[in-house]
Amino acid sequence: MTQNTTSDAPRSSRLVTLVGGLGIFMFAVGILIGAVNMFGPRTDLSRGVPSIVLIEPQTGDTVSSPLMLRFTAGNELALGGMGWASNDLHLHAYVDGREIMPAAADIQDVGDGTFVWTLPADSGPRAIQLRWAGLDHRDLDVGASRIVEVVVQPENEAP
């Protein structure tokens, strides 16, 4: 009794071609990402980065949801193509490390360079920080507010 066997050579050749093609694709993606980082939009920091000051709430406060963040941006802040922005910078909020970007209606200019950002938050302890991001949408290490730790009450309880 004879048994027909097929050669594994064509199969291994296809595997090598597939792995090689995948490697070339990954290399090309890496080059593209590097080029975007190298030649993509740059934020002009020559004018300095304004400091964001979170006025309210303060660390230790018990607050209700939605959160009402009262802050100053240290510079003119206006609604534009990048959202709420100052020159080449725009705002991000972090609640427990989760990034939140404001919709147009989320921030109100209340005068004297002060703004109120309304955002939802689940009940419990929360860490909040406001940060600038540049044209490349990366957060900057400078100009951020201090981290404020608050307790958000459940909706049916008043603080």
PDB file of C-alpha atoms in Angstrom:
ATOM      1  CA  MET A   1       0.000   0.000   0.000  1.00  0.00           C
ATOM      2  CA  THR A   2       1.448   3.305  -1.030  1.00  0.00           C
ATOM      3  CA  GLN A   3       0.584   6.606   0.517  1.00  0.00           C
ATOM      4  CA  ASN A   4       0.646   9.903  -1.343  1.00  0.00           C
ATOM      5  CA  THR A   5       2.508  12.646   0.501  1.00  0.00           C
ATOM      6  CA  THR A   6       2.778  16.221  -0.547  1.00  0.00           C
ATOM      7  CA  SER A   7       5.905  18.224  -0.171  1.00  0.00           C
ATOM      8  CA  ASP A   8       6.026  20.795   2.591  1.00  0.00           C
ATOM      9  CA  ALA A   9       8.309  22.996   0.473  1.00  0.00           C
ATOM     10  CA  PRO A  10       5.519  25.098  -1.117  1.00  0.00           C
ATOM     11  CA  ARG A  11       3.875  25.587   2.291  1.00  0.00           C
ATOM     12  CA  SER A  12       7.093  26.746   3.977  1.00  0.00           C
ATOM     13  CA  SER A  13       7.849  29.013   1.018  1.00  0.00           C
ATOM     14  CA  ARG A  14       4.455  30.687   1.416  1.00  0.00           C
ATOM     15  CA  LEU A  15       5.053  31.056   5.154  1.00  0.00           C
ATOM     16  CA  VAL A  16       8.435  32.712   4.583  1.00  0.00           C
ATOM     17  CA  THR A  17       6.851  35.058   2.032  1.00  0.00           C
ATOM     18  CA  LEU A  18       4.026  35.922   4.433  1.00  0.00           C
ATOM     19  CA  VAL A  19       6.359  36.569   7.374  1.00  0.00           C
ATOM     20  CA  GLY A  20       8.700  38.604   5.175  1.00  0.00           C
ATOM     21  CA  GLY A  21       5.836  40.657   3.790  1.00  0.00           C
ATOM     22  CA  LEU A  22       4.508  41.300   7.284  1.00  0.00           C
ATOM     23  CA  GLY A  23       7.958  42.408   8.408  1.00  0.00           C
ATOM     24  CA  ILE A  24       8.268  44.833   5.493  1.00  0.00           C
ATOM     25  CA  PHE A  25       4.780  46.206   6.233  1.00  0.00           C
ATOM     26  CA  MET A  26       5.615  46.760   9.920  1.00  0.00           C
ATOM     27  CA  PHE A  27       8.887  48.461   8.954  1.00  0.00           C
ATOM     28  CA  ALA A  28       7.015  50.792   6.576  1.00  0.00           C
ATOM     29  CA  VAL A  29       4.458  51.663   9.269  1.00  0.00           C
ATOM     30  CA  GLY A  30       7.302  52.443  11.680  1.00  0.00           C
ATOM     31  CA  ILE A  31       8.923  54.746   9.118  1.00  0.00           C
ATOM     32  CA  LEU A  32       5.592  56.504   8.535  1.00  0.00           C
ATOM     33  CA  ILE A  33       4.992  57.031  12.257  1.00  0.00           C
ATOM     34  CA  GLY A  34       8.521  58.353  12.672  1.00  0.00           C
ATOM     35  CA  ALA A  35       8.051  60.768   9.774  1.00  0.00           C
ATOM     36  CA  VAL A  36       4.797  62.078  11.216  1.00  0.00           C
ATOM     37  CA  ASN A  37       6.492  62.632  14.571  1.00  0.00           C
ATOM     38  CA  MET A  38       9.505  64.260  12.946  1.00  0.00           C
ATOM     39  CA  PHE A  39       7.789  66.403  10.324  1.00  0.00           C
ATOM     40  CA  GLY A  40       4.242  66.673  11.677  1.00  0.00           C
ATOM     41  CA  PRO A  41       2.716  69.777  13.242  1.00  0.00           C
ATOM     42  CA  ARG A  42       4.789  71.430  15.914  1.00  0.00           C
ATOM     43  CA  THR A  43       3.562  73.589  18.739  1.00  0.00           C
ATOM     44  CA  ASP A  44       5.278  76.965  18.990  1.00  0.00           C
ATOM     45  CA  LEU A  45       6.428  77.139  22.606  1.00  0.00           C
ATOM     46  CA  SER A  46       8.597  80.233  22.050  1.00  0.00           C
ATOM     47  CA  ARG A  47       5.870  82.395  23.589  1.00  0.00           C
ATOM     48  CA  GLY A  48       5.896  80.237  26.694  1.00  0.00           C
ATOM     49  CA  VAL A  49       3.232  77.955  28.048  1.00  0.00           C
ATOM     50  CA  PRO A  50       0.603  79.601  30.244  1.00  0.00           C
ATOM     51  CA  SER A  51      -0.145  78.016  33.600  1.00  0.00           C
ATOM     52  CA  ILE A  52      -3.574  76.550  34.218  1.00  0.00           C
ATOM     53  CA  VAL A  53      -4.802  77.262  37.746  1.00  0.00           C
ATOM     54  CA  LEU A  54      -7.635  75.095  39.035  1.00  0.00           C
ATOM     55  CA  ILE A  55      -9.513  77.385  41.441  1.00  0.00           C
ATOM     56  CA  GLU A  56     -12.360  75.060  42.416  1.00  0.00           C
ATOM     57  CA  PRO A  57     -12.755  72.403  43.613  1.00  0.00           C
ATOM     58  CA  GLN A  58      -9.918  72.129  46.105  1.00  0.00           C
ATOM     59  CA  THR A  59      -8.271  68.948  47.347  1.00  0.00           C
ATOM     60  CA  GLY A  60     -10.450  67.367  50.035  1.00  0.00           C
ATOM     61  CA  ASP A  61     -13.710  68.904  48.794  1.00  0.00           C
ATOM     62  CA  THR A  62     -16.867  66.830  48.496  1.00  0.00           C
ATOM     63  CA  VAL A  63     -18.661  67.728  45.272  1.00  0.00           C
ATOM     64  CA  SER A  64     -21.665  66.622  43.241  1.00  0.00           C
ATOM     65  CA  SER A  65     -21.804  65.413  39.660  1.00  0.00           C
ATOM     66  CA  PRO A  66     -21.474  66.918  37.165  1.00  0.00           C
ATOM     67  CA  LEU A  67     -18.143  68.393  38.228  1.00  0.00           C
ATOM     68  CA  MET A  68     -17.827  72.155  37.895  1.00  0.00           C
ATOM     69  CA  LEU A  69     -14.152  72.986  37.383  1.00  0.00           C
ATOM     70  CA  ARG A  70     -13.456  76.713  37.821  1.00  0.00           C
ATOM     71  CA  PHE A  71     -10.060  77.659  36.396  1.00  0.00           C
ATOM     72  CA  THR A  72      -7.891  80.302  34.779  1.00  0.00           C
ATOM     73  CA  ALA A  73      -5.828  79.522  31.719  1.00  0.00           C
ATOM     74  CA  GLY A  74      -3.073  82.096  32.258  1.00  0.00           C
ATOM     75  CA  ASN A  75      -3.657  83.432  28.752  1.00  0.00           C
ATOM     76  CA  GLU A  76      -6.482  84.257  26.377  1.00  0.00           C
ATOM     77  CA  LEU A  77      -8.657  81.184  25.895  1.00  0.00           C
ATOM     78  CA  ALA A  78     -11.173  81.018  23.062  1.00  0.00           C
ATOM     79  CA  LEU A  79     -13.264  78.479  21.212  1.00  0.00           C
ATOM     80  CA  GLY A  80     -11.646  77.685  17.865  1.00  0.00           C
ATOM     81  CA  GLY A  81     -10.888  74.919  15.400  1.00  0.00           C
ATOM     82  CA  MET A  82      -9.002  72.866  18.016  1.00  0.00           C
ATOM     83  CA  GLY A  83     -11.703  73.366  20.633  1.00  0.00           C
ATOM     84  CA  TRP A  84     -10.963  75.601  23.595  1.00  0.00           C
ATOM     85  CA  ALA A  85      -7.499  76.883  22.803  1.00  0.00           C
ATOM     86  CA  SER A  86      -4.824  79.451  23.500  1.00  0.00           C
ATOM     87  CA  ASN A  87      -2.489  79.995  20.532  1.00  0.00           C
ATOM     88  CA  ASP A  88      -1.265  76.512  19.513  1.00  0.00           C
ATOM     89  CA  LEU A  89      -2.458  74.863  22.745  1.00  0.00           C
ATOM     90  CA  HIS A  90      -5.799  73.297  23.632  1.00  0.00           C
ATOM     91  CA  LEU A  91      -7.246  71.913  26.869  1.00  0.00           C
ATOM     92  CA  HIS A  92      -7.553  68.365  28.143  1.00  0.00           C
ATOM     93  CA  ALA A  93      -8.909  67.244  31.510  1.00  0.00           C
ATOM     94  CA  TYR A  94      -7.848  64.094  33.278  1.00  0.00           C
ATOM     95  CA  VAL A  95     -10.162  62.395  35.750  1.00  0.00           C
ATOM     96  CA  ASP A  96      -8.382  59.457  37.372  1.00  0.00           C
ATOM     97  CA  GLY A  97      -5.946  59.458  34.454  1.00  0.00           C
ATOM     98  CA  ARG A  98      -8.707  59.242  31.821  1.00  0.00           C
ATOM     99  CA  GLU A  99      -8.420  61.946  29.167  1.00  0.00           C
ATOM    100  CA  ILE A 100     -11.464  64.126  28.480  1.00  0.00           C
ATOM    101  CA  MET A 101     -11.648  66.805  25.799  1.00  0.00           C
ATOM    102  CA  PRO A 102     -14.277  69.527  26.081  1.00  0.00           C
ATOM    103  CA  ALA A 103     -17.141  69.956  23.678  1.00  0.00           C
ATOM    104  CA  ALA A 104     -17.914  73.553  22.749  1.00  0.00           C
ATOM    105  CA  ALA A 105     -20.740  73.827  25.298  1.00  0.00           C
ATOM    106  CA  ASP A 106     -18.748  72.248  28.164  1.00  0.00           C
ATOM    107  CA  ILE A 107     -16.767  75.399  29.003  1.00  0.00           C
ATOM    108  CA  GLN A 108     -18.229  78.810  29.813  1.00  0.00           C
ATOM    109  CA  ASP A 109     -16.289  82.064  30.015  1.00  0.00           C
ATOM    110  CA  VAL A 110     -17.507  83.633  33.271  1.00  0.00           C
ATOM    111  CA  GLY A 111     -15.401  86.787  32.918  1.00  0.00           C
ATOM    112  CA  ASP A 112     -12.157  88.111  34.399  1.00  0.00           C
ATOM    113  CA  GLY A 113     -10.194  85.345  32.653  1.00  0.00           C
ATOM    114  CA  THR A 114     -12.080  82.658  34.592  1.00  0.00           C
ATOM    115  CA  PHE A 115     -13.772  79.675  32.991  1.00  0.00           C
ATOM    116  CA  VAL A 116     -16.052  76.879  34.212  1.00  0.00           C
ATOM    117  CA  TRP A 117     -15.779  73.409  32.683  1.00  0.00           C
ATOM    118  CA  THR A 118     -18.728  71.103  33.390  1.00  0.00           C
ATOM    119  CA  LEU A 119     -18.002  67.403  33.063  1.00  0.00           C
ATOM    120  CA  PRO A 120     -19.613  64.204  34.302  1.00  0.00           C
ATOM    121  CA  ALA A 121     -17.969  62.120  36.985  1.00  0.00           C
ATOM    122  CA  ASP A 122     -18.893  58.889  38.701  1.00  0.00           C
ATOM    123  CA  SER A 123     -19.315  58.963  42.466  1.00  0.00           C
ATOM    124  CA  GLY A 124     -16.349  58.199  44.673  1.00  0.00           C
ATOM    125  CA  PRO A 125     -12.845  59.586  45.104  1.00  0.00           C
ATOM    126  CA  ARG A 126     -11.493  61.292  41.972  1.00  0.00           C
ATOM    127  CA  ALA A 127      -8.161  62.840  40.956  1.00  0.00           C
ATOM    128  CA  ILE A 128      -8.542  65.768  38.536  1.00  0.00           C
ATOM    129  CA  GLN A 129      -5.982  67.680  36.482  1.00  0.00           C
ATOM    130  CA  LEU A 130      -6.175  70.138  33.573  1.00  0.00           C
ATOM    131  CA  ARG A 131      -3.397  70.022  30.970  1.00  0.00           C
ATOM    132  CA  TRP A 132      -2.393  71.675  27.728  1.00  0.00           C
ATOM    133  CA  ALA A 133      -1.932  69.673  24.538  1.00  0.00           C
ATOM    134  CA  GLY A 134      -0.135  70.853  21.418  1.00  0.00           C
ATOM    135  CA  LEU A 135      -0.936  70.697  17.720  1.00  0.00           C
ATOM    136  CA  ASP A 136       0.231  67.075  17.665  1.00  0.00           C
ATOM    137  CA  HIS A 137      -2.352  66.370  20.397  1.00  0.00           C
ATOM    138  CA  ARG A 138       0.318  65.345  22.906  1.00  0.00           C
ATOM    139  CA  ASP A 139       0.071  66.628  26.438  1.00  0.00           C
ATOM    140  CA  LEU A 140       2.732  69.057  27.579  1.00  0.00           C
ATOM    141  CA  ASP A 141       4.590  68.577  30.837  1.00  0.00           C
ATOM    142  CA  VAL A 142       4.519  72.310  31.550  1.00  0.00           C
ATOM    143  CA  GLY A 143       1.597  74.575  32.375  1.00  0.00           C
ATOM    144  CA  ALA A 144      -0.625  71.848  33.876  1.00  0.00           C
ATOM    145  CA  SER A 145      -2.772  72.481  36.915  1.00  0.00           C
ATOM    146  CA  ARG A 146      -2.006  70.738  40.155  1.00  0.00           C
ATOM    147  CA  ILE A 147      -3.786  67.428  40.736  1.00  0.00           C
ATOM    148  CA  VAL A 148      -6.880  67.927  42.881  1.00  0.00           C
ATOM    149  CA  GLU A 149      -8.363  65.012  44.809  1.00  0.00           C
ATOM    150  CA  VAL A 150     -12.079  65.238  45.588  1.00  0.00           C
ATOM    151  CA  VAL A 151     -14.948  62.969  46.542  1.00  0.00           C
ATOM    152  CA  VAL A 152     -17.921  62.983  44.183  1.00  0.00           C
ATOM    153  CA  GLN A 153     -21.210  62.264  45.963  1.00  0.00           C
ATOM    154  CA  PRO A 154     -23.840  60.010  44.382  1.00  0.00           C
ATOM    155  CA  GLU A 155     -26.414  62.042  42.434  1.00  0.00           C
ATOM    156  CA  ASN A 156     -29.176  61.663  45.041  1.00  0.00           C
ATOM    157  CA  GLU A 157     -27.008  63.066  47.851  1.00  0.00           C
ATOM    158  CA  ALA A 158     -26.148  66.739  48.234  1.00  0.00           C
ATOM    159  CA  PRO A 159     -22.575  67.571  49.289  1.00  0.00           C
TER     160      PRO A 159
END
